[in-house]
Amino acid sequence: MQESPKIPIGISACLLGEEVRFNGGHKRSRICLNALAQVFEYRSYCPEVAIGMGVPRETIRLEGELEAPRVVGSKTPGLDVTDELYEYGRRVAAESEDLSGYILMKDSPSCGLYSTKVYRNGHPLPGKHQGMFVRGFRAENPLLPMEEEGRLNDPVLKENFVALVHVYDDWRRHFKPDPSPRALVAFHSRYKFLVMAHSQKAYRELGQIVAEAGAPGFEARVEAYFEALMGVLQKPANRKGHVNALYHILGYLKESVDGDARQDISRMIDSYREGHVNLSVPATLLNHYIQRVGSDYINEQAYLRPYSEALGLRNAI
Ligand code: SF4
């Protein structure tokens, strides 16, 4: 698979070191600016500055009902920027169809994805929720891969987010401009083993949708397919799932690689299963043989090379 150009993704501006926080500070992110900048091209957005709140500014928070809170001033309850933030989120989503992912700042009443508190009468309610910009963005584009920067410190979540962004990007750039039953079959073919690593059940269900690609109702089928695909890939694959995918790929070397080499690969897969080595060990060994003697079909599997190897993400999981 060829190296891709950098993938455009949105990011909370403070994570790039822009001094846009309420107090004039920033939250410069080493992960985003060092490792991930190798593959991502960032578009920064600060929703609170964009709606005219300025820097420095009064802090705001979510207040009221969990499902439909208002965004009000922490000291000035009369300051209500709910509609502005929500509409700005919708607008950014609608105007940024070329984005393939988004990294967000945690805890923020605007940018939080999983971590924002909602208050009632000045006291935090249980649970963590989405900020108002994210709520607006999600209403317009519910499938774009989004992640909080803090969670990217977890190697499994980071690896999964980067892989998910690459899948979305492939769909956006290669399938969406010219959708057809044939293109859907070709797209799905590339991701079979990636899906298998995440879920056997989804592997069967997605295969079923694609098997009927040529039947009437293609547009609805495409929507159902992509929604289900993004849903299953959202949750990281576990070790058992990876082992399953690796063994299935090894099966494609039955005719072309001698028994000793297959046993070596099998031993490495088992070492990974037992937690003695990380995923890059059996995956690299398999890749080595697949690239030399594998068929076009197996060589094109995104599971084998889901993103630039230089990121080294499979060295940590
Ligand atoms: S968290 Fe979002 S709204 Fe707050 S400073 Fe960062 S980019 Fe701006």
Short mmCIF file of C-alpha atoms and ligand atoms in Angstrom, two decimals:
data_model
loop_
_atom_site.label_atom_id
_atom_site.label_comp_id
_atom_site.label_asym_id
_atom_site.label_seq_id
_atom_site.Cartn_x
_atom_site.Cartn_y
_atom_site.Cartn_z
CA MET A 1 0.00 0.00 0.00
CA GLN A 2 1.38 3.46 -0.89
CA GLU A 3 2.15 6.04 1.78
CA SER A 4 -0.81 8.43 1.96
CA PRO A 5 -0.60 12.21 1.98
CA LYS A 6 -1.16 13.80 5.38
CA ILE A 7 -4.74 13.50 6.53
CA PRO A 8 -6.64 16.70 7.35
CA ILE A 9 -8.13 16.60 10.82
CA GLY A 10 -9.70 19.18 13.10
CA ILE A 11 -8.16 19.99 16.48
CA SER A 12 -8.94 22.21 19.46
CA ALA A 13 -6.71 25.23 18.86
CA CYS A 14 -5.29 25.28 22.41
CA LEU A 15 -3.76 21.83 21.80
CA LEU A 16 -1.55 23.32 19.09
CA GLY A 17 -0.18 25.83 21.58
CA GLU A 18 -2.43 28.70 20.45
CA GLU A 19 -3.07 31.06 23.38
CA VAL A 20 -6.85 30.98 23.18
CA ARG A 21 -7.91 29.64 26.58
CA PHE A 22 -10.09 31.73 28.89
CA ASN A 23 -6.95 32.87 30.76
CA GLY A 24 -4.81 33.50 27.67
CA GLY A 25 -2.98 30.18 28.09
CA HIS A 26 -2.75 27.08 25.92
CA LYS A 27 -2.63 23.28 26.32
CA ARG A 28 0.12 22.43 23.84
CA SER A 29 0.03 18.69 23.16
CA ARG A 30 3.27 16.80 22.59
CA ILE A 31 1.43 13.77 21.20
CA CYS A 32 -0.36 15.86 18.58
CA LEU A 33 2.58 18.04 17.63
CA ASN A 34 5.26 15.38 17.56
CA ALA A 35 4.18 11.83 16.74
CA LEU A 36 0.81 12.38 15.10
CA ALA A 37 1.88 15.42 13.07
CA GLN A 38 3.75 12.94 10.86
CA VAL A 39 0.44 11.76 9.44
CA PHE A 40 -2.10 14.47 10.31
CA GLU A 41 -2.44 17.97 8.90
CA TYR A 42 -4.23 20.02 11.53
CA ARG A 43 -7.01 22.57 11.10
CA SER A 44 -7.43 24.38 14.39
CA TYR A 45 -10.70 25.71 15.77
CA CYS A 46 -11.39 27.53 19.01
CA PRO A 47 -15.18 27.66 19.24
CA GLU A 48 -15.28 30.15 22.11
CA VAL A 49 -13.05 32.63 20.29
CA ALA A 50 -14.93 31.99 17.04
CA ILE A 51 -18.25 33.06 18.58
CA GLY A 52 -16.67 36.30 19.75
CA MET A 53 -15.98 35.62 23.43
CA GLY A 54 -12.43 36.99 23.20
CA VAL A 55 -9.27 36.25 25.22
CA PRO A 56 -9.20 36.46 28.19
CA ARG A 57 -12.88 35.75 28.89
CA GLU A 58 -15.23 34.65 31.62
CA THR A 59 -15.31 30.89 32.17
CA ILE A 60 -18.48 29.10 31.10
CA ARG A 61 -20.09 25.79 32.07
CA LEU A 62 -22.92 23.47 31.18
CA GLU A 63 -25.89 24.00 33.49
CA GLY A 64 -29.31 22.34 33.73
CA GLU A 65 -30.63 19.14 32.15
CA LEU A 66 -28.13 16.42 31.16
CA GLU A 67 -29.65 15.98 27.72
CA ALA A 68 -30.18 19.65 26.98
CA PRO A 69 -28.01 21.83 29.21
CA ARG A 70 -27.40 25.52 28.63
CA VAL A 71 -23.91 27.00 28.44
CA VAL A 72 -23.79 29.90 30.86
CA GLY A 73 -21.20 32.12 32.52
CA SER A 74 -19.76 30.63 35.70
CA LYS A 75 -20.15 34.00 37.40
CA THR A 76 -22.77 35.60 35.17
CA PRO A 77 -25.74 33.20 34.67
CA GLY A 78 -27.27 35.76 32.30
CA LEU A 79 -24.42 35.09 29.85
CA ASP A 80 -25.81 32.26 27.67
CA VAL A 81 -23.80 31.11 24.62
CA THR A 82 -25.55 27.76 24.07
CA ASP A 83 -27.02 28.50 20.66
CA GLU A 84 -23.88 30.19 19.35
CA LEU A 85 -21.63 27.24 20.28
CA TYR A 86 -24.09 24.63 19.02
CA GLU A 87 -24.61 26.41 15.69
CA TYR A 88 -20.88 26.97 15.28
CA GLY A 89 -20.35 23.21 15.76
CA ARG A 90 -22.94 22.47 13.08
CA ARG A 91 -21.38 24.99 10.74
CA VAL A 92 -17.83 23.67 11.13
CA ALA A 93 -19.09 20.12 10.49
CA ALA A 94 -21.05 21.20 7.41
CA GLU A 95 -18.20 23.27 5.97
CA SER A 96 -15.44 20.74 6.69
CA GLU A 97 -16.38 17.73 4.66
CA ASP A 98 -12.71 17.23 3.87
CA LEU A 99 -11.83 16.44 7.49
CA SER A 100 -11.24 12.79 8.39
CA GLY A 101 -11.03 13.12 12.18
CA TYR A 102 -10.97 15.52 15.12
CA ILE A 103 -8.89 15.74 18.31
CA LEU A 104 -10.52 17.58 21.17
CA MET A 105 -9.53 19.14 24.49
CA LYS A 106 -10.98 17.30 27.47
CA ASP A 107 -13.22 18.79 30.17
CA SER A 108 -14.12 21.86 28.12
CA PRO A 109 -17.78 23.03 28.08
CA SER A 110 -17.28 23.52 24.32
CA CYS A 111 -14.77 20.89 23.15
CA GLY A 112 -15.15 18.01 25.66
CA LEU A 113 -16.13 14.70 24.09
CA TYR A 114 -16.44 12.34 27.07
CA SER A 115 -15.39 14.44 30.04
CA THR A 116 -17.47 17.59 30.46
CA LYS A 117 -19.39 18.14 33.67
CA VAL A 118 -22.96 19.36 33.73
CA TYR A 119 -23.96 21.46 36.75
CA ARG A 120 -27.30 22.05 38.42
CA ASN A 121 -27.71 24.89 40.86
CA GLY A 122 -23.96 25.22 40.97
CA HIS A 123 -23.25 21.55 41.78
CA PRO A 124 -21.83 19.00 39.30
CA LEU A 125 -24.22 16.20 38.32
CA PRO A 126 -22.88 12.61 38.11
CA GLY A 127 -21.30 11.49 34.86
CA LYS A 128 -19.29 13.09 32.06
CA HIS A 129 -20.78 14.52 28.89
CA GLN A 130 -20.14 16.30 25.60
CA GLY A 131 -19.41 20.00 25.27
CA MET A 132 -21.79 22.19 23.25
CA PHE A 133 -19.58 22.64 20.18
CA VAL A 134 -19.24 18.85 19.97
CA ARG A 135 -23.01 18.38 20.35
CA GLY A 136 -23.57 20.68 17.37
CA PHE A 137 -20.82 19.03 15.33
CA ARG A 138 -22.16 15.53 16.08
CA ALA A 139 -25.68 16.55 15.06
CA GLU A 140 -24.34 17.34 11.59
CA ASN A 141 -21.69 14.62 11.29
CA PRO A 142 -22.16 11.75 13.76
CA LEU A 143 -19.62 9.40 12.15
CA LEU A 144 -16.43 11.47 11.97
CA PRO A 145 -13.77 9.81 14.19
CA MET A 146 -13.31 12.03 17.26
CA GLU A 147 -11.05 11.55 20.26
CA GLU A 148 -9.95 13.49 23.32
CA GLU A 149 -6.26 14.31 23.41
CA GLY A 150 -5.86 12.98 26.97
CA ARG A 151 -7.07 9.54 25.93
CA LEU A 152 -4.37 9.37 23.25
CA ASN A 153 -1.88 8.67 26.05
CA ASP A 154 -3.38 5.19 26.08
CA PRO A 155 -1.49 3.25 23.35
CA VAL A 156 -4.52 1.07 22.51
CA LEU A 157 -6.87 4.05 22.12
CA LYS A 158 -4.26 5.97 20.15
CA GLU A 159 -3.61 3.09 17.76
CA ASN A 160 -7.31 2.58 17.23
CA PHE A 161 -8.06 6.26 16.61
CA VAL A 162 -5.27 6.58 14.05
CA ALA A 163 -6.46 3.43 12.25
CA LEU A 164 -10.07 4.65 12.32
CA VAL A 165 -9.11 8.03 10.84
CA HIS A 166 -7.33 6.22 8.00
CA VAL A 167 -10.43 4.13 7.25
CA TYR A 168 -12.64 7.22 7.24
CA ASP A 169 -10.14 9.03 5.01
CA ASP A 170 -10.07 6.15 2.52
CA TRP A 171 -13.88 6.18 2.39
CA ARG A 172 -14.04 9.98 2.01
CA ARG A 173 -11.40 10.20 -0.70
CA HIS A 174 -11.86 6.97 -2.65
CA PHE A 175 -15.41 5.68 -2.19
CA LYS A 176 -17.55 8.78 -1.67
CA PRO A 177 -16.70 10.68 -4.87
CA ASP A 178 -17.85 7.80 -7.10
CA PRO A 179 -20.01 5.33 -5.18
CA SER A 180 -21.05 2.11 -6.91
CA PRO A 181 -21.72 -1.51 -5.88
CA ARG A 182 -18.37 -2.44 -7.34
CA ALA A 183 -16.56 0.28 -5.38
CA LEU A 184 -18.30 -0.88 -2.18
CA VAL A 185 -17.12 -4.46 -2.77
CA ALA A 186 -13.56 -3.21 -3.42
CA PHE A 187 -13.60 -1.00 -0.32
CA HIS A 188 -14.92 -3.77 1.92
CA SER A 189 -12.37 -6.22 0.53
CA ARG A 190 -9.55 -4.05 1.89
CA TYR A 191 -10.99 -3.98 5.40
CA LYS A 192 -12.14 -7.56 5.89
CA PHE A 193 -9.39 -8.55 8.28
CA LEU A 194 -9.46 -5.28 10.17
CA VAL A 195 -13.17 -5.82 10.81
CA MET A 196 -12.52 -9.45 11.72
CA ALA A 197 -10.01 -8.36 14.39
CA HIS A 198 -12.71 -6.18 15.95
CA SER A 199 -15.72 -8.49 15.72
CA GLN A 200 -16.59 -11.77 14.05
CA LYS A 201 -20.27 -10.86 14.22
CA ALA A 202 -19.74 -7.53 12.45
CA TYR A 203 -17.54 -9.31 9.90
CA ARG A 204 -20.51 -11.52 8.95
CA GLU A 205 -23.06 -8.69 9.03
CA LEU A 206 -21.01 -6.29 6.92
CA GLY A 207 -20.24 -9.09 4.48
CA GLN A 208 -24.00 -9.66 4.17
CA ILE A 209 -24.67 -6.00 3.37
CA VAL A 210 -21.93 -5.98 0.74
CA ALA A 211 -23.12 -9.27 -0.79
CA GLU A 212 -26.38 -7.48 -1.69
CA ALA A 213 -24.62 -4.36 -3.00
CA GLY A 214 -26.10 -4.70 -6.48
CA ALA A 215 -29.74 -5.02 -5.28
CA PRO A 216 -32.17 -2.06 -5.27
CA GLY A 217 -31.72 0.37 -2.36
CA PHE A 218 -28.00 0.90 -2.86
CA GLU A 219 -27.85 4.32 -1.16
CA ALA A 220 -29.53 3.08 2.01
CA ARG A 221 -27.28 0.03 2.00
CA VAL A 222 -24.18 2.22 1.73
CA GLU A 223 -25.34 4.33 4.68
CA ALA A 224 -26.06 1.22 6.75
CA TYR A 225 -22.69 -0.24 5.82
CA PHE A 226 -20.63 2.81 6.75
CA GLU A 227 -22.52 3.45 9.98
CA ALA A 228 -22.01 -0.18 11.03
CA LEU A 229 -18.35 -0.09 9.99
CA MET A 230 -17.58 3.05 11.98
CA GLY A 231 -19.53 1.63 14.91
CA VAL A 232 -17.55 -1.61 15.08
CA LEU A 233 -14.15 0.00 14.51
CA GLN A 234 -14.77 2.62 17.18
CA LYS A 235 -14.05 0.11 19.93
CA PRO A 236 -10.46 -1.19 19.87
CA ALA A 237 -9.86 -4.81 18.91
CA ASN A 238 -8.69 -7.02 21.76
CA ARG A 239 -5.79 -9.48 21.73
CA LYS A 240 -8.08 -12.41 20.88
CA GLY A 241 -9.44 -10.55 17.87
CA HIS A 242 -5.96 -9.71 16.58
CA VAL A 243 -4.87 -13.34 17.00
CA ASN A 244 -7.88 -14.45 15.00
CA ALA A 245 -7.11 -12.04 12.15
CA LEU A 246 -3.39 -12.95 12.17
CA TYR A 247 -4.15 -16.67 11.94
CA HIS A 248 -6.61 -16.12 9.08
CA ILE A 249 -3.94 -14.18 7.19
CA LEU A 250 -1.39 -16.90 7.89
CA GLY A 251 -3.80 -19.30 6.17
CA TYR A 252 -3.11 -17.43 2.91
CA LEU A 253 0.53 -18.56 3.05
CA LYS A 254 -0.34 -22.27 3.15
CA GLU A 255 0.59 -22.92 -0.47
CA SER A 256 3.50 -20.54 -0.81
CA VAL A 257 5.59 -20.74 2.38
CA ASP A 258 7.23 -23.86 3.80
CA GLY A 259 6.13 -25.48 7.04
CA ASP A 260 9.09 -24.24 9.11
CA ALA A 261 8.44 -20.61 8.25
CA ARG A 262 4.72 -21.02 8.99
CA GLN A 263 5.59 -22.53 12.36
CA ASP A 264 7.83 -19.55 13.16
CA ILE A 265 5.00 -17.16 12.38
CA SER A 266 2.57 -19.27 14.36
CA ARG A 267 4.93 -19.21 17.38
CA MET A 268 5.11 -15.42 17.20
CA ILE A 269 1.32 -15.15 17.05
CA ASP A 270 1.08 -17.38 20.12
CA SER A 271 3.71 -15.29 21.93
CA TYR A 272 1.58 -12.24 21.20
CA ARG A 273 -1.52 -14.07 22.42
CA GLU A 274 0.25 -14.79 25.70
CA GLY A 275 1.41 -11.18 26.05
CA HIS A 276 5.15 -11.89 25.65
CA VAL A 277 5.57 -9.70 22.58
CA ASN A 278 3.56 -6.85 21.14
CA LEU A 279 1.47 -6.86 18.00
CA SER A 280 4.20 -5.50 15.76
CA VAL A 281 6.21 -8.74 16.11
CA PRO A 282 3.84 -11.24 14.43
CA ALA A 283 2.38 -8.52 12.16
CA THR A 284 5.84 -7.56 10.82
CA LEU A 285 6.80 -11.18 10.25
CA LEU A 286 3.56 -11.90 8.42
CA ASN A 287 3.96 -8.73 6.38
CA HIS A 288 7.41 -9.84 5.32
CA TYR A 289 6.10 -13.06 3.74
CA ILE A 290 2.85 -11.59 2.42
CA GLN A 291 4.74 -8.88 0.57
CA ARG A 292 7.03 -11.46 -1.01
CA VAL A 293 4.60 -14.21 -1.97
CA GLY A 294 1.05 -13.12 -1.01
CA SER A 295 -1.73 -12.58 -3.54
CA ASP A 296 -2.91 -9.06 -4.48
CA TYR A 297 -6.01 -9.61 -2.38
CA ILE A 298 -4.14 -10.33 0.84
CA ASN A 299 -1.47 -7.70 0.12
CA GLU A 300 -4.14 -5.03 -0.08
CA GLN A 301 -5.54 -5.81 3.36
CA ALA A 302 -5.50 -2.62 5.41
CA TYR A 303 -5.04 -4.75 8.53
CA LEU A 304 -1.44 -5.47 7.54
CA ARG A 305 -0.48 -1.83 7.03
CA PRO A 306 -3.26 0.35 8.48
CA TYR A 307 -1.09 3.52 8.67
CA SER A 308 2.51 4.63 8.33
CA GLU A 309 4.83 2.12 9.99
CA ALA A 310 7.00 5.04 11.13
CA LEU A 311 4.43 5.79 13.84
CA GLY A 312 5.39 2.53 15.56
CA LEU A 313 1.94 2.25 17.12
CA ARG A 314 1.89 -1.53 17.12
CA ASN A 315 5.12 -1.54 19.13
CA ALA A 316 3.11 -0.44 22.13
CA ILE A 317 0.06 -2.67 22.06
S1 SF4 B 1 -10.90 23.81 24.77
FE1 SF4 B 1 -11.85 24.50 22.87
S2 SF4 B 1 -12.92 26.40 23.39
FE2 SF4 B 1 -11.46 25.97 25.06
S3 SF4 B 1 -9.62 27.11 24.50
FE3 SF4 B 1 -9.37 25.04 23.69
S4 SF4 B 1 -10.15 25.21 21.59
FE4 SF4 B 1 -10.89 27.01 22.68
#
